[in-house]
PDB file of C-alpha atoms in Angstrom:
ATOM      1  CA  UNK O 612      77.476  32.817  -3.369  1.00 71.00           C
ATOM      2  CA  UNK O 613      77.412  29.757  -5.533  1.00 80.00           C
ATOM      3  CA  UNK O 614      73.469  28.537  -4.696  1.00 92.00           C
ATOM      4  CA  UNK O 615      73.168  24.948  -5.153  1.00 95.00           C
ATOM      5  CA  UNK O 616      75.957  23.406  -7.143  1.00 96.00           C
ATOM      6  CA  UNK O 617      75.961  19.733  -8.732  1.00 96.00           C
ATOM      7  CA  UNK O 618      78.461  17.198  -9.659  1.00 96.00           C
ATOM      8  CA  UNK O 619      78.944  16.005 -12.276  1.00 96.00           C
ATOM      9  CA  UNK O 620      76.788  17.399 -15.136  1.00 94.00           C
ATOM     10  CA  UNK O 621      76.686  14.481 -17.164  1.00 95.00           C
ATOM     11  CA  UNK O 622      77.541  11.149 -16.515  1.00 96.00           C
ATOM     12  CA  UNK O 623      77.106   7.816 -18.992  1.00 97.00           C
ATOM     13  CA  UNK O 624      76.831   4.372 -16.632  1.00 96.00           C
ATOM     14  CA  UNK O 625      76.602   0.736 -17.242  1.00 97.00           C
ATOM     15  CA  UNK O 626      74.149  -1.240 -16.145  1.00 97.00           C
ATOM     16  CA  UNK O 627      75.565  -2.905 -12.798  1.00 97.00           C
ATOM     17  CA  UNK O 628      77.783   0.177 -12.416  1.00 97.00           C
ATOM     18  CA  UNK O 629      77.611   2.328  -9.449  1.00 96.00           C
ATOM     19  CA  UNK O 630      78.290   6.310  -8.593  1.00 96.00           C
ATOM     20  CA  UNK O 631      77.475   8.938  -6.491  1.00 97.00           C
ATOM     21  CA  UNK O 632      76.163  12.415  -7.621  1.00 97.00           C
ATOM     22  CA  UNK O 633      77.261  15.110  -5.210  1.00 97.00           C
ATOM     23  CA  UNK O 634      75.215  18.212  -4.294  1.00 97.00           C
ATOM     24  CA  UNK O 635      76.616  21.588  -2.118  1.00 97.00           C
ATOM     25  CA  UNK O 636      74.583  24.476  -1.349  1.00 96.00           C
ATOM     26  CA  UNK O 637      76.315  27.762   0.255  1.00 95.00           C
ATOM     27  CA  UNK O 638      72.717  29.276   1.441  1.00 92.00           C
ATOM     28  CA  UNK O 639      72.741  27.899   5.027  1.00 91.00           C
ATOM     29  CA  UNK O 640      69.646  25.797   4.100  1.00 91.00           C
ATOM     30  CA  UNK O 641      68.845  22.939   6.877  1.00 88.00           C
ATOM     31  CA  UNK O 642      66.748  21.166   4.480  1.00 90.00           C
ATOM     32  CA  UNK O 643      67.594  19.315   0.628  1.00 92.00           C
ATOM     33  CA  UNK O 644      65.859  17.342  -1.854  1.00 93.00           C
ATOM     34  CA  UNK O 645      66.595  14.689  -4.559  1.00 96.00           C
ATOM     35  CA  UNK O 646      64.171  14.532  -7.604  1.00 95.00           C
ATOM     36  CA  UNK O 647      64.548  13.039 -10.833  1.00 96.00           C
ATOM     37  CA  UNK O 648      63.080  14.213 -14.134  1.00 94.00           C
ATOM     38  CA  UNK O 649      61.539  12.334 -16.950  1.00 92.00           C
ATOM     39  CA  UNK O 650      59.663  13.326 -19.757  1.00 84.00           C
ATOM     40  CA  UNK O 651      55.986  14.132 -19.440  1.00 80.00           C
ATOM     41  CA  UNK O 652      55.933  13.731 -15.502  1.00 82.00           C
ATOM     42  CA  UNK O 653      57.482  16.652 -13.775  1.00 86.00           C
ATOM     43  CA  UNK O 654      59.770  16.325 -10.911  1.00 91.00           C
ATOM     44  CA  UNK O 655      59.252  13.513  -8.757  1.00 92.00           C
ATOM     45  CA  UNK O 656      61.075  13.321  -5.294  1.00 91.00           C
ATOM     46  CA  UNK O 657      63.573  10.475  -4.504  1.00 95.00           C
ATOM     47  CA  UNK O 658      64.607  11.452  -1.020  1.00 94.00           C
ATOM     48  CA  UNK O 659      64.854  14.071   0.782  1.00 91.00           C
ATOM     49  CA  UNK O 660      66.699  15.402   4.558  1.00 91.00           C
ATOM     50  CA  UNK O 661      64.724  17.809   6.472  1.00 86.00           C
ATOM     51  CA  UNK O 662      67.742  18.851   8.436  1.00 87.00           C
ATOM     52  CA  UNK O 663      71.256  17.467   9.278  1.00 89.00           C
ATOM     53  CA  UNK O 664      71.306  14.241  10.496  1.00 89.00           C
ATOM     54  CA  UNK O 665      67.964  13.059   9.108  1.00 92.00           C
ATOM     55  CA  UNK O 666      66.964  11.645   5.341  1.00 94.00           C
ATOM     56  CA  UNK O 667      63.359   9.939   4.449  1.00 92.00           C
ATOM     57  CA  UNK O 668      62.156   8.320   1.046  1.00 93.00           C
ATOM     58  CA  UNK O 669      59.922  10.383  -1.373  1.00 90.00           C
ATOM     59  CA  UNK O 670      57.658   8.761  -4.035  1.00 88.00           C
ATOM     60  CA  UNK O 671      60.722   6.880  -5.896  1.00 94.00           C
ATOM     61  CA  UNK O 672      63.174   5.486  -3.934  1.00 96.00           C
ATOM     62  CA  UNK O 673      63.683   2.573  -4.438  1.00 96.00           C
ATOM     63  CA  UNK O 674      67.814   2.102  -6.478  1.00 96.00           C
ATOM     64  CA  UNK O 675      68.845   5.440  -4.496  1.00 97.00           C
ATOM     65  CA  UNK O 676      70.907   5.896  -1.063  1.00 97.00           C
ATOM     66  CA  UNK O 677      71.259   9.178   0.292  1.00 97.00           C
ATOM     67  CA  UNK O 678      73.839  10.538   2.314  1.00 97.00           C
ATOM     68  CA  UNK O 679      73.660  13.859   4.549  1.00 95.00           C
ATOM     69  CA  UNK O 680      77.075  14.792   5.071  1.00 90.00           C
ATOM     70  CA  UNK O 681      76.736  17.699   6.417  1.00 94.00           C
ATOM     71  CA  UNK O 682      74.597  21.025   6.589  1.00 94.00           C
ATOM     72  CA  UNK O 683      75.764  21.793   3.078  1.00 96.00           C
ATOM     73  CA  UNK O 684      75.860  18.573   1.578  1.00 97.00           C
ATOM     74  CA  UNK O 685      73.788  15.959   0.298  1.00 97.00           C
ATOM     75  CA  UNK O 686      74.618  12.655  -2.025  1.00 97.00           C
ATOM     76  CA  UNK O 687      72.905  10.437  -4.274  1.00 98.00           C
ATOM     77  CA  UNK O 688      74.320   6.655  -4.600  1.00 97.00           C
ATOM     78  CA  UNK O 689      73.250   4.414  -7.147  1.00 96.00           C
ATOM     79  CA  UNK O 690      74.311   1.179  -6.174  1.00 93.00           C
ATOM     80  CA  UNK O 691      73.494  -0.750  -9.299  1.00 96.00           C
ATOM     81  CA  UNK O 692      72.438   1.543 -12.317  1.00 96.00           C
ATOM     82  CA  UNK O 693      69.351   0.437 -14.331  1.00 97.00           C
ATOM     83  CA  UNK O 694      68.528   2.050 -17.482  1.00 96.00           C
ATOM     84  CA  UNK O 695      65.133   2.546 -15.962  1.00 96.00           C
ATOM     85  CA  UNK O 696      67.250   5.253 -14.184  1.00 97.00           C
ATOM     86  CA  UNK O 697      68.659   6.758 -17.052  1.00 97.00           C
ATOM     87  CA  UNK O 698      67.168  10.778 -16.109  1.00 97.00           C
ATOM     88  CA  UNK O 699      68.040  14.284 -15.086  1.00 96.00           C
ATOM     89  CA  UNK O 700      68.495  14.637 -11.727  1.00 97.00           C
ATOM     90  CA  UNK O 701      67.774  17.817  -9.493  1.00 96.00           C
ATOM     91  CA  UNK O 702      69.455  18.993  -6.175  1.00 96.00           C
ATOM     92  CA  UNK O 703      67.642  21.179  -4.380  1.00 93.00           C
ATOM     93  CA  UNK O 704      67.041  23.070  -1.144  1.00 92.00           C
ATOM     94  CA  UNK O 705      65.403  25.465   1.351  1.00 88.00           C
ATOM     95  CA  UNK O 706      64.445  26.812   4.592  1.00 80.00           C
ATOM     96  CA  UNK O 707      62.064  23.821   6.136  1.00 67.00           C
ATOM     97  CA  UNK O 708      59.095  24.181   8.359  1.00 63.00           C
ATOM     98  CA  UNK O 709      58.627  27.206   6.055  1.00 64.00           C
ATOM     99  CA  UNK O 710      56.513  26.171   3.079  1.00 61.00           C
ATOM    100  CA  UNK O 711      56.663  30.435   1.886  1.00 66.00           C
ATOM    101  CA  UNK O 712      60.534  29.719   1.013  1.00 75.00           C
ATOM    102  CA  UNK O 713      60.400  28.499  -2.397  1.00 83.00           C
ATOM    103  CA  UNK O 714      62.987  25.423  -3.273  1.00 87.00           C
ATOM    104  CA  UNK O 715      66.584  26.906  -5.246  1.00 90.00           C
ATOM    105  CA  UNK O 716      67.645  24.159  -7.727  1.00 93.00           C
ATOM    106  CA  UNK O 717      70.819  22.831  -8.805  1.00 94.00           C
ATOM    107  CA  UNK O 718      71.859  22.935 -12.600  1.00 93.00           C
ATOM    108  CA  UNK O 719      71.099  18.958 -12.668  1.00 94.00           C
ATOM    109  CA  UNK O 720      72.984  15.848 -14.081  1.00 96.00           C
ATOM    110  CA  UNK O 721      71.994  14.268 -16.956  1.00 95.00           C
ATOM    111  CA  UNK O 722      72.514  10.632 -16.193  1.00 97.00           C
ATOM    112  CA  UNK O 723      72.320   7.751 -18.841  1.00 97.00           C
ATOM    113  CA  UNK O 724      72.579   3.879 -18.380  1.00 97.00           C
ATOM    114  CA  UNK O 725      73.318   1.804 -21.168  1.00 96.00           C
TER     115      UNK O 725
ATOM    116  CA  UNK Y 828      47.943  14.491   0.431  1.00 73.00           C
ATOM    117  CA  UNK Y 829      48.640  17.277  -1.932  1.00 81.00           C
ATOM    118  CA  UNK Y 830      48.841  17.255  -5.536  1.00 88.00           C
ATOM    119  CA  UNK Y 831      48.788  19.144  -8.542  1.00 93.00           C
ATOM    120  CA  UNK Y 832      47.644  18.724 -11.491  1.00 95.00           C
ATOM    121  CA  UNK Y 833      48.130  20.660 -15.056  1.00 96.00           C
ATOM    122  CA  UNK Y 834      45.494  20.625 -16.875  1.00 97.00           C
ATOM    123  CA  UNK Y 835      47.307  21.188 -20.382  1.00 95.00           C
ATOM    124  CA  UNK Y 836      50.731  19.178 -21.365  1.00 95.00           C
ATOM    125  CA  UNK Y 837      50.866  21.677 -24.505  1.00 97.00           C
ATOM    126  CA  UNK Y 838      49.888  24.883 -24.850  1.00 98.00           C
ATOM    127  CA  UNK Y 839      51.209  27.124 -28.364  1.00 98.00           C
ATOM    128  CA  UNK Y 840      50.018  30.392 -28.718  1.00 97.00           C
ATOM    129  CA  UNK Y 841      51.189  33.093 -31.641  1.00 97.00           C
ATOM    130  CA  UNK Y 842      53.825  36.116 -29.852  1.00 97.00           C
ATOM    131  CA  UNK Y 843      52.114  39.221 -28.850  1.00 97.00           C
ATOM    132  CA  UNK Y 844      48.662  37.043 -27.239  1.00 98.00           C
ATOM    133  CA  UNK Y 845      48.197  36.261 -24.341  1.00 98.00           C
ATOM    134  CA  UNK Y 846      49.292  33.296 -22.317  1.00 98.00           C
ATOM    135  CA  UNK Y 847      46.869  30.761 -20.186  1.00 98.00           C
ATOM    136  CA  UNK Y 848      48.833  27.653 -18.560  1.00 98.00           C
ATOM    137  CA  UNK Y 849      46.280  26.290 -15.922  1.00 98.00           C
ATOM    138  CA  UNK Y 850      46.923  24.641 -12.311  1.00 98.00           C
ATOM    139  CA  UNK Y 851      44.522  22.688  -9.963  1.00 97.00           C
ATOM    140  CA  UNK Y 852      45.371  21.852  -6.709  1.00 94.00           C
ATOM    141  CA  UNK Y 853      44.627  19.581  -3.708  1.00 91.00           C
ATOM    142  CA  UNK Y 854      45.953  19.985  -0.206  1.00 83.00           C
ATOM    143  CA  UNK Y 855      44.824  18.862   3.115  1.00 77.00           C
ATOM    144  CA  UNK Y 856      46.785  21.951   4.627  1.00 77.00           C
ATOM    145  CA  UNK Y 857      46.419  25.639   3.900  1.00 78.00           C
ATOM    146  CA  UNK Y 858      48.785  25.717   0.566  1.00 83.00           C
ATOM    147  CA  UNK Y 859      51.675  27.214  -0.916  1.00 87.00           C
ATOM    148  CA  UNK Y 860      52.036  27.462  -4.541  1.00 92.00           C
ATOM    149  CA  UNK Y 861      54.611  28.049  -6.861  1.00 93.00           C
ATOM    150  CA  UNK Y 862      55.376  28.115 -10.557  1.00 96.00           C
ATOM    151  CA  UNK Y 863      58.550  27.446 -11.588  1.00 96.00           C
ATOM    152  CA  UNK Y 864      59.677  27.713 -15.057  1.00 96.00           C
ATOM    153  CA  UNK Y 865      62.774  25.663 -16.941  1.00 94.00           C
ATOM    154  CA  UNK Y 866      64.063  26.317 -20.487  1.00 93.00           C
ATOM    155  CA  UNK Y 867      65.508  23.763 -22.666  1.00 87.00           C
ATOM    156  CA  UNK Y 868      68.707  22.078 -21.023  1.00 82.00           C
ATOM    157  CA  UNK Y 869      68.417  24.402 -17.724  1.00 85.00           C
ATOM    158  CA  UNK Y 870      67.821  23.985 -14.334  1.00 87.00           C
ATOM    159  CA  UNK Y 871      64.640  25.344 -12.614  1.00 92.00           C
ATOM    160  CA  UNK Y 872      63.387  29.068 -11.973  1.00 92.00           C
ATOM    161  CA  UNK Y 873      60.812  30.513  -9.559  1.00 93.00           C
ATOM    162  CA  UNK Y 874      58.669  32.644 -11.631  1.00 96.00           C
ATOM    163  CA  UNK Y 875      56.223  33.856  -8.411  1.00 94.00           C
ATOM    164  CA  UNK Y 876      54.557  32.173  -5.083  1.00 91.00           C
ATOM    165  CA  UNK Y 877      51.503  32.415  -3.434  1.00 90.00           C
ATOM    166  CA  UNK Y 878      51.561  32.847   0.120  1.00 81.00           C
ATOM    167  CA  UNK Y 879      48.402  33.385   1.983  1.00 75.00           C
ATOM    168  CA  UNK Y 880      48.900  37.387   1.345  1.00 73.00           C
ATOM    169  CA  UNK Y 881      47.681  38.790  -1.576  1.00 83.00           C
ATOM    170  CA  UNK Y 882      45.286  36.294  -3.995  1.00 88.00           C
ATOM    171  CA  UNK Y 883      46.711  37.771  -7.023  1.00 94.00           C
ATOM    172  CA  UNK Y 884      50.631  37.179  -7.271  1.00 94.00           C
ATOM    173  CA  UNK Y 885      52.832  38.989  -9.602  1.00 95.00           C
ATOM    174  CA  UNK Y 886      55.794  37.157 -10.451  1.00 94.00           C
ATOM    175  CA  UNK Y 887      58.950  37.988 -13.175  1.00 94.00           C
ATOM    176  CA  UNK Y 888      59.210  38.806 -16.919  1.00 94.00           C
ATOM    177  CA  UNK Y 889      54.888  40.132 -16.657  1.00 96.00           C
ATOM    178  CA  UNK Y 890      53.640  36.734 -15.431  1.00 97.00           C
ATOM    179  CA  UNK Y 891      51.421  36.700 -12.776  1.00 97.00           C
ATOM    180  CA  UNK Y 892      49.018  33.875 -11.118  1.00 97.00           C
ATOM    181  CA  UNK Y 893      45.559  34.239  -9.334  1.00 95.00           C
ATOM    182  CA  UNK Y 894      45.051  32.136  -6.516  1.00 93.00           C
ATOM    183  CA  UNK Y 895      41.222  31.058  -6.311  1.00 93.00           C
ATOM    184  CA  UNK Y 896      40.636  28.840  -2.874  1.00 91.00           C
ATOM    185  CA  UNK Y 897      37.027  28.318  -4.248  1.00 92.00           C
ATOM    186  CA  UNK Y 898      38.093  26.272  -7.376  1.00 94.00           C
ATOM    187  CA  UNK Y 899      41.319  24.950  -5.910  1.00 94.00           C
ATOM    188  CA  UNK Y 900      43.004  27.021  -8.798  1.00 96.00           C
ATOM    189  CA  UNK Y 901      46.291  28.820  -9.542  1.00 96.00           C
ATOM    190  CA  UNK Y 902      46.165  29.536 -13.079  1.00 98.00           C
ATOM    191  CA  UNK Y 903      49.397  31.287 -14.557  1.00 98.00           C
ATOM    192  CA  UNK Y 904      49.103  33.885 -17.509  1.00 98.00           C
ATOM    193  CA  UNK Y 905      51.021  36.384 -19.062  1.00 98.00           C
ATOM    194  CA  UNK Y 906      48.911  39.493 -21.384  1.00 97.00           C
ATOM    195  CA  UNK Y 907      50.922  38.940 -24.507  1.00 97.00           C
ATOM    196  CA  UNK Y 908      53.829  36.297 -24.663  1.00 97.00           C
ATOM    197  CA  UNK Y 909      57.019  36.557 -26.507  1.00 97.00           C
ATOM    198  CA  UNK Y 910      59.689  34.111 -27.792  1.00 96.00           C
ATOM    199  CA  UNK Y 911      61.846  33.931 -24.978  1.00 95.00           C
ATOM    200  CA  UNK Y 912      58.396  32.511 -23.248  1.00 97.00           C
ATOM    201  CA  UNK Y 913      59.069  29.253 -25.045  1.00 97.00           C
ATOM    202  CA  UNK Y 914      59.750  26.821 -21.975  1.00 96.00           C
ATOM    203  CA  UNK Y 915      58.182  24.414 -19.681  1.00 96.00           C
ATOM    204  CA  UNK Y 916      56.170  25.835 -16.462  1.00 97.00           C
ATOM    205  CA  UNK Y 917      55.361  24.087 -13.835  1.00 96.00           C
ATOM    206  CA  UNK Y 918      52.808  24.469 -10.888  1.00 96.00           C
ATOM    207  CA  UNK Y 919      54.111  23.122  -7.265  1.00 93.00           C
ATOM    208  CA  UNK Y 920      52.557  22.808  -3.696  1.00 90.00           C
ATOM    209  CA  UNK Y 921      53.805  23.001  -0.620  1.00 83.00           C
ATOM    210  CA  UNK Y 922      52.325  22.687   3.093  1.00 70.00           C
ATOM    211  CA  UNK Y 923      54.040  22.703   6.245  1.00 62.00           C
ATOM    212  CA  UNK Y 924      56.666  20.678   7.067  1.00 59.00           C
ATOM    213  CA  UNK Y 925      56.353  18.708   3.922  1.00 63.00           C
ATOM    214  CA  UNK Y 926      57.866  18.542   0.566  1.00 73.00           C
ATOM    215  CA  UNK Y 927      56.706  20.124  -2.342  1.00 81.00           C
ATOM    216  CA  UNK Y 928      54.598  17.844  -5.051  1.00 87.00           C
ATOM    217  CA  UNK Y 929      54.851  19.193  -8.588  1.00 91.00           C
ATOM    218  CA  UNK Y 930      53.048  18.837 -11.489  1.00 93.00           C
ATOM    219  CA  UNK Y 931      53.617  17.336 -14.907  1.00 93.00           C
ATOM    220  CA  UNK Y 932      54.799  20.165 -16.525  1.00 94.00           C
ATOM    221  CA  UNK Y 933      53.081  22.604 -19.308  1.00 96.00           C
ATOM    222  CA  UNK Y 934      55.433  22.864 -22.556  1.00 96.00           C
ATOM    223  CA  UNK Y 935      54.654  26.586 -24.004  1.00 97.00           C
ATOM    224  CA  UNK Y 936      55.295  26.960 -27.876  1.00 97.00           C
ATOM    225  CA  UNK Y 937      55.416  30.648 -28.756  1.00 97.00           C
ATOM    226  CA  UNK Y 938      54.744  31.041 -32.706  1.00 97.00           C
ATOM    227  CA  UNK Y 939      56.175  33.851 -34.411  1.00 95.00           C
TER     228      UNK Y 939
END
């Protein structure tokens, strides 16, 4: 039982560049979650899919696709890095419906964008 | 809406005293709350969650968190901290069928 798994765990981009950060989680979770991480403001959320077949936007979406591949997968597409996305990024999932289950994170992916 | 806010974005204390990191919240919905804590280069960890049960929550490594409806509060603390303390916390919400909002973090520095 792996938990929530993240690829890859670093990753250097240049601006214009594009790439997908992959995220797998082995717990039978319907829901997942997106956030980024930047100094001095927590976690914010970028998207996230309530259960297969659905995604909606969270407070900062706006450079980000998502893709629900399936119940145990979830990707993040940058089209066209910025460095204003240069950040850790956080898979994450749970139960949903349920706020009592507690989110299980992903080791995360540093990302810089030169 | 819900939110969170953390009231301190630094808090040192000296190893063996005790530990205060403090959490207000605001949610239209009866709450969940959660602190989570991440050390340097690391992913996230739940350290204990409130659930409508029990107002005082005991989570791992001797933290535990009071819930207090009254003052919208769910301040974290810890009787004496030690080194391996040294991390960020963070304080998260949660109401049904939405996602969770988290706070800005609370860096700990534990001084020998």
């Amino acid at each position: 039982n792996a938990g929530v798994t993240q690829t890859p765990k670093f990753q250097v981009l240049k601006t214009g560049q594009s790439m997908t950060l992959q995220c797998a989680q082995d717990m039978n979770h319907n829901s997942m979650y997106w956030y980024r991480q930047d100094p001095g403001m927590g976690l914010r959320l970028i998207y996230y899919s309530a259960s297969e077949g659905t995604t909606d936007k969270g407070e900062v979406p706006n450079g980000y696709n998502v893709s629900r591949l399936n119940k145990r997968e979830f990707s993040l597409r940058l089209e066209s890095a910025a460095p204003s996305q240069t950040s850790v990024y956080f898979c994450a999932s749970r139960t949903y419906g349920t706020p009592t289950y507690e989110q299980y994170f992903g080791p995360g992916t540093r990302l810089t964008v030169t | 809406a819900q939110s969170v806010t953390q009231l301190d974005s630094h808090v040192s204390v000296s190893e063996g005293t005790p530990v205060l990191l403090r959490c207000n919240y605001s949610s239209s919905y009866s709450p969940s709350l959660f602190w989570y804590v991440q050390h340097p280069n690391k992913g996230l960890q739940l350290l204990l969650k409130y659930t409508s049960a029990a107002t005082l929550v005991k989570g791992i490594n001797g933290f535990e968190a009071e819930f207090k409806k009254s003052e919208t509060s769910f301040h974290l603390t810890k009787p004496s901290a030690h080194m391996s303390d040294a991390a960020e916390y963070f304080c998260v919400v949660s109401s049904p069928f939405r996602d969770m909002r988290f706070g800005a973090g609370t860096r700990l520095t534990v001084k020998p």
